[in-house]
Tab-separated table of C-alpha atoms in Angstrom:
chain	number	residue	atom	x	y	z
A	1	MET	CA	5.947	-4.063	14.473
A	2	GLY	CA	2.960	-5.389	12.578
A	3	ILE	CA	2.540	-4.877	8.844
A	4	THR	CA	0.079	-2.399	7.309
A	5	TYR	CA	-1.171	-3.089	3.775
A	6	VAL	CA	-2.351	-0.048	1.805
A	7	GLN	CA	-5.226	-1.928	0.201
A	8	ASN	CA	-7.228	1.041	-1.044
A	9	VAL	CA	-4.587	2.079	-3.602
A	10	VAL	CA	-4.598	-1.156	-5.595
A	11	ALA	CA	-7.395	0.257	-7.769
A	12	LYS	CA	-5.085	3.177	-8.615
A	13	GLY	CA	-2.400	0.777	-9.798
A	14	ALA	CA	-0.073	1.439	-6.863
A	15	VAL	CA	1.092	-2.147	-6.524
A	16	CYS	CA	4.158	-4.338	-6.119
A	17	LEU	CA	5.703	-6.250	-9.025
A	18	ASP	CA	3.126	-9.044	-8.638
A	19	GLY	CA	0.135	-6.707	-8.263
A	20	SER	CA	-0.149	-7.006	-4.476
A	21	PRO	CA	-0.679	-3.893	-2.309
A	22	PRO	CA	2.230	-1.861	-0.922
A	23	ALA	CA	3.043	-2.171	2.759
A	24	TYR	CA	4.849	-0.594	5.690
A	25	HIS	CA	5.388	-1.049	9.419
A	26	LEU	CA	4.581	1.777	11.854
A	27	ASP	CA	5.643	2.323	15.444
A	28	LYS	CA	3.721	5.304	16.821
A	29	GLY	CA	5.560	8.080	18.589
A	30	PHE	CA	5.101	9.177	22.174
A	31	GLY	CA	6.112	11.898	24.602
A	32	THR	CA	8.203	14.662	23.055
A	33	GLY	CA	8.427	12.714	19.786
A	34	ILE	CA	4.714	12.426	19.139
A	35	ASN	CA	4.801	15.034	16.336
A	36	ASN	CA	8.071	13.873	14.765
A	37	TRP	CA	8.292	11.332	11.936
A	38	LEU	CA	11.103	9.114	10.685
A	39	VAL	CA	10.404	7.318	7.409
A	40	GLN	CA	12.949	4.675	6.443
A	41	ILE	CA	12.929	3.024	3.022
A	42	GLU	CA	13.942	-0.626	2.806
A	43	GLY	CA	16.818	-1.535	0.467
A	44	GLY	CA	17.293	-4.509	-1.820
A	45	GLY	CA	18.986	-3.632	-5.117
A	46	TRP	CA	17.053	-3.321	-8.367
A	47	CYS	CA	15.683	-5.223	-11.324
A	48	ASN	CA	15.735	-3.699	-14.806
A	49	ASN	CA	14.041	-6.088	-17.227
A	50	VAL	CA	11.429	-8.826	-17.387
A	51	THR	CA	13.916	-11.578	-16.571
A	52	THR	CA	15.408	-9.990	-13.471
A	53	CYS	CA	12.057	-8.685	-12.226
A	54	LEU	CA	10.444	-12.097	-12.572
A	55	VAL	CA	13.118	-13.440	-10.228
A	56	ARG	CA	11.936	-10.954	-7.585
A	57	LYS	CA	8.215	-11.221	-8.283
A	58	ASN	CA	7.523	-14.044	-5.833
A	59	THR	CA	9.860	-12.839	-3.081
A	60	ARG	CA	9.464	-10.142	-0.412
A	61	LEU	CA	11.188	-7.736	-2.843
A	62	GLY	CA	8.376	-8.121	-5.351
A	63	SER	CA	5.294	-9.120	-3.397
A	64	SER	CA	3.749	-8.032	-0.118
A	65	LYS	CA	2.296	-11.537	0.103
A	66	GLN	CA	5.816	-12.793	0.827
A	67	MET	CA	6.670	-10.202	3.494
A	68	VAL	CA	6.870	-11.122	7.165
A	69	LYS	CA	3.888	-9.920	9.176
A	70	GLN	CA	6.049	-8.766	12.096
A	71	LEU	CA	9.325	-6.863	11.747
A	72	ALA	CA	11.848	-6.092	14.490
A	73	PHE	CA	12.905	-2.442	14.574
A	74	SER	CA	16.577	-1.739	15.250
A	75	GLY	CA	19.170	0.998	14.695
A	76	ILE	CA	17.532	4.390	14.187
A	77	LEU	CA	14.152	2.634	14.401
A	78	HIS	CA	14.817	1.184	17.871
A	79	LYS	CA	12.300	2.219	20.513
A	80	GLU	CA	14.736	2.194	23.467
A	81	GLU	CA	16.429	5.490	24.319
A	82	THR	CA	19.634	3.683	25.308
A	83	PHE	CA	20.140	2.402	21.753
A	84	ASN	CA	18.501	5.228	19.822
A	85	PRO	CA	18.654	8.473	21.835
A	86	ASP	CA	17.715	10.763	18.916
A	87	PHE	CA	14.658	9.030	17.474
A	88	TYR	CA	13.429	6.437	19.997
A	89	ASN	CA	10.116	8.205	20.671
A	90	TRP	CA	9.398	9.431	17.129
A	91	ASN	CA	6.763	7.957	14.842
A	92	LYS	CA	8.947	5.437	13.009
A	93	VAL	CA	8.036	3.874	9.678
A	94	LYS	CA	9.689	1.113	7.672
A	95	VAL	CA	8.441	1.267	4.072
A	96	ARG	CA	8.746	-2.121	2.405
A	97	TYR	CA	10.456	-2.291	-0.989
A	98	CYS	CA	8.675	-4.310	-3.664
A	99	ASP	CA	8.977	-2.489	-6.997
A	100	GLY	CA	12.641	-2.945	-7.926
A	101	SER	CA	13.204	0.650	-9.085
A	102	SER	CA	13.803	2.709	-5.929
A	103	PHE	CA	10.170	3.824	-6.253
A	104	THR	CA	10.595	5.522	-9.651
A	105	GLY	CA	8.901	3.265	-12.223
A	106	ASP	CA	5.471	3.943	-13.665
A	107	VAL	CA	4.558	1.859	-16.686
A	108	GLU	CA	0.834	1.601	-17.413
A	109	ALA	CA	0.955	-1.548	-19.536
A	110	VAL	CA	0.949	-4.954	-17.855
A	111	ASN	CA	2.077	-7.937	-19.905
A	112	PRO	CA	-0.525	-10.687	-19.313
A	113	ALA	CA	2.133	-13.347	-19.793
A	114	THR	CA	4.230	-12.156	-16.838
A	115	ASN	CA	1.724	-10.024	-14.881
A	116	LEU	CA	4.585	-7.738	-13.887
A	117	HIS	CA	3.659	-4.273	-12.646
A	118	PHE	CA	6.238	-1.480	-12.777
A	119	ARG	CA	4.553	1.041	-10.483
A	120	GLY	CA	7.109	2.163	-7.911
A	121	ALA	CA	6.335	5.875	-8.274
A	122	ARG	CA	2.674	5.229	-7.556
A	123	ILE	CA	3.591	3.184	-4.481
A	124	TRP	CA	5.716	6.050	-3.209
A	125	THR	CA	2.879	8.573	-3.519
A	126	ALA	CA	0.286	6.196	-2.072
A	127	VAL	CA	2.326	5.284	1.009
A	128	ILE	CA	3.307	8.882	1.816
A	129	GLU	CA	-0.305	10.031	1.407
A	130	ASP	CA	-1.436	7.244	3.738
A	131	LEU	CA	1.129	8.327	6.341
A	132	LEU	CA	0.015	11.950	6.031
A	133	GLU	CA	-3.509	10.813	6.901
A	134	LYS	CA	-2.123	8.801	9.831
A	135	GLY	CA	-0.796	12.024	11.359
A	136	MET	CA	2.322	12.999	9.435
A	137	LYS	CA	0.506	16.015	7.989
A	138	THR	CA	0.951	17.712	11.377
A	139	ALA	CA	4.621	16.736	11.751
A	140	LYS	CA	6.964	19.199	13.422
A	141	ASN	CA	10.044	17.333	12.187
A	142	ALA	CA	10.330	14.719	9.431
A	143	LEU	CA	13.332	12.686	8.329
A	144	LEU	CA	13.362	10.575	5.150
A	145	SER	CA	16.006	7.866	5.315
A	146	GLY	CA	16.937	4.593	3.674
A	147	CYS	CA	19.729	2.108	3.140
A	148	SER	CA	21.294	0.965	-0.161
A	149	ALA	CA	18.544	1.117	-2.822
A	150	GLY	CA	16.454	2.744	-0.101
A	151	GLY	CA	19.252	5.232	0.473
A	152	LEU	CA	19.096	6.128	-3.209
A	153	THR	CA	15.325	6.496	-2.827
A	154	SER	CA	15.852	9.009	-0.022
A	155	ILE	CA	17.967	11.109	-2.399
A	156	LEU	CA	15.730	10.806	-5.468
A	157	HIS	CA	12.582	11.653	-3.492
A	158	CYS	CA	14.073	14.064	-0.968
A	159	ASP	CA	12.619	17.295	-2.368
A	160	GLY	CA	9.388	15.542	-3.356
A	161	PHE	CA	8.948	14.319	0.223
A	162	HIS	CA	9.545	17.843	1.484
A	163	ALA	CA	6.972	19.244	-0.937
A	164	LEU	CA	4.225	16.931	0.360
A	165	LEU	CA	4.642	18.127	3.943
A	166	PRO	CA	3.409	21.408	5.451
A	167	THR	CA	5.684	24.413	5.011
A	168	THR	CA	6.026	24.560	8.791
A	169	THR	CA	7.594	21.069	8.979
A	170	LYS	CA	11.372	20.874	9.362
A	171	VAL	CA	12.424	18.265	6.810
A	172	LYS	CA	15.758	16.534	6.225
A	173	CYS	CA	16.976	13.454	4.353
A	174	LEU	CA	19.532	10.771	5.208
A	175	SER	CA	21.030	8.419	2.620
A	176	ASP	CA	22.796	5.399	4.131
A	177	ALA	CA	24.950	3.543	1.561
A	178	GLY	CA	22.905	4.993	-1.289
A	179	TYR	CA	25.444	7.212	-3.056
A	180	PHE	CA	25.959	4.952	-6.069
A	181	ILE	CA	28.450	6.363	-8.552
A	182	ASN	CA	28.568	6.280	-12.344
A	183	ALA	CA	31.815	4.387	-12.743
A	184	LYS	CA	33.118	1.109	-14.106
A	185	ASP	CA	33.668	-1.702	-11.629
A	186	VAL	CA	36.897	-3.695	-11.278
A	187	SER	CA	35.970	-5.787	-14.313
A	188	GLY	CA	35.536	-2.697	-16.499
A	189	VAL	CA	31.729	-2.924	-16.670
A	190	GLU	CA	29.260	-0.097	-15.910
A	191	HIS	CA	27.443	-2.380	-13.497
A	192	ILE	CA	25.136	0.149	-11.859
A	193	ARG	CA	24.197	2.063	-15.015
A	194	ALA	CA	22.920	-1.185	-16.529
A	195	TYR	CA	20.033	-1.031	-14.054
A	196	TYR	CA	18.612	2.171	-15.476
A	197	ASN	CA	15.201	1.693	-17.088
A	198	ASP	CA	13.383	4.216	-19.309
A	199	GLY	CA	10.181	3.646	-17.331
A	200	SER	CA	11.703	5.693	-14.524
A	201	ALA	CA	12.722	8.785	-16.521
A	202	LYS	CA	9.627	10.890	-15.812
A	203	ASN	CA	9.879	10.289	-12.075
A	204	LEU	CA	13.505	11.304	-11.598
A	205	PRO	CA	14.251	14.818	-10.278
A	206	VAL	CA	13.524	17.429	-12.952
A	207	SER	CA	16.463	19.439	-11.654
A	208	CYS	CA	18.626	16.733	-13.241
A	209	THR	CA	16.591	15.469	-16.215
A	210	SER	CA	16.148	19.026	-17.506
A	211	ARG	CA	19.923	19.310	-17.827
A	212	LEU	CA	21.201	15.808	-18.508
A	213	ASN	CA	20.244	12.532	-20.106
A	214	PRO	CA	17.848	10.766	-17.707
A	215	SER	CA	20.061	7.668	-17.804
A	216	VAL	CA	22.567	9.388	-15.510
A	217	CYS	CA	19.989	10.962	-13.212
A	218	PHE	CA	19.853	7.852	-11.028
A	219	PHE	CA	23.325	8.806	-9.840
A	220	PRO	CA	23.571	11.198	-6.863
A	221	GLN	CA	26.748	12.789	-8.227
A	222	TYR	CA	24.634	14.503	-10.911
A	223	LEU	CA	21.647	15.534	-8.809
A	224	ALA	CA	22.636	15.867	-5.135
A	225	GLN	CA	23.993	19.397	-5.573
A	226	ASN	CA	20.585	20.593	-6.783
A	227	ILE	CA	18.559	19.116	-3.922
A	228	ARG	CA	17.165	21.980	-1.855
A	229	THR	CA	16.280	19.952	1.259
A	230	PRO	CA	19.120	19.354	3.767
A	231	LEU	CA	20.690	16.008	2.818
A	232	PHE	CA	23.138	13.921	4.863
A	233	ILE	CA	25.237	11.341	3.013
A	234	LEU	CA	26.575	8.313	4.902
A	235	ASN	CA	28.735	6.006	2.786
A	236	ALA	CA	31.572	3.584	3.382
A	237	ALA	CA	34.882	4.332	1.685
A	238	TYR	CA	34.746	0.879	0.089
A	239	ASP	CA	31.585	-0.763	-1.234
A	240	SER	CA	32.025	-4.374	-2.351
A	241	TRP	CA	28.658	-4.389	-4.111
A	242	GLN	CA	29.749	-1.552	-6.416
């Protein structure tokens, strides 16, 4: 599937780490799936400071300039019924990940020395609004999914995604390998919690931040029970990355 750059939102500051426009790939639905939408968020870990974000800035995880122009769709994005009987004919979207914060950051200031932009929350809104204009605003069914950091995104933005769609749309969320837990790893370090950044606090679910310190509201164990939209969790019993 070819890449779509959302150029018109750059002026609003909805940009990747390097200031380039956000992007996604779209495979239009057909037949009985023409009014159904599957939005999958790309994974790729996180960055949480200038040093780690600079490492990503000139890669596909920080710049749409570095993304491939054509992307093969597989798994639940596959267009053949044999391999993907549930979603093969839906409108299928792969949202590219280039902000390093699971689409939660929104820092206005840009350091001229690094030219890093922390604008994931703006990207999220801009891409979903673009998809609504492309036909998702008339969706009968909509599924927000993602893997790893994208799986976390599908949890953090689940209710927000639902709220942007018509009340008549049946909405669900699927997190694949995104249920990161607040625990120490085998070396005794809180590896995942170290990725939390204050720039994300205002864009985390209020159902969690109104009760707890925002630093723990990245973790599904503290917020999943308050998500109102149907949410399916898919996670391996063992996760070597955690």
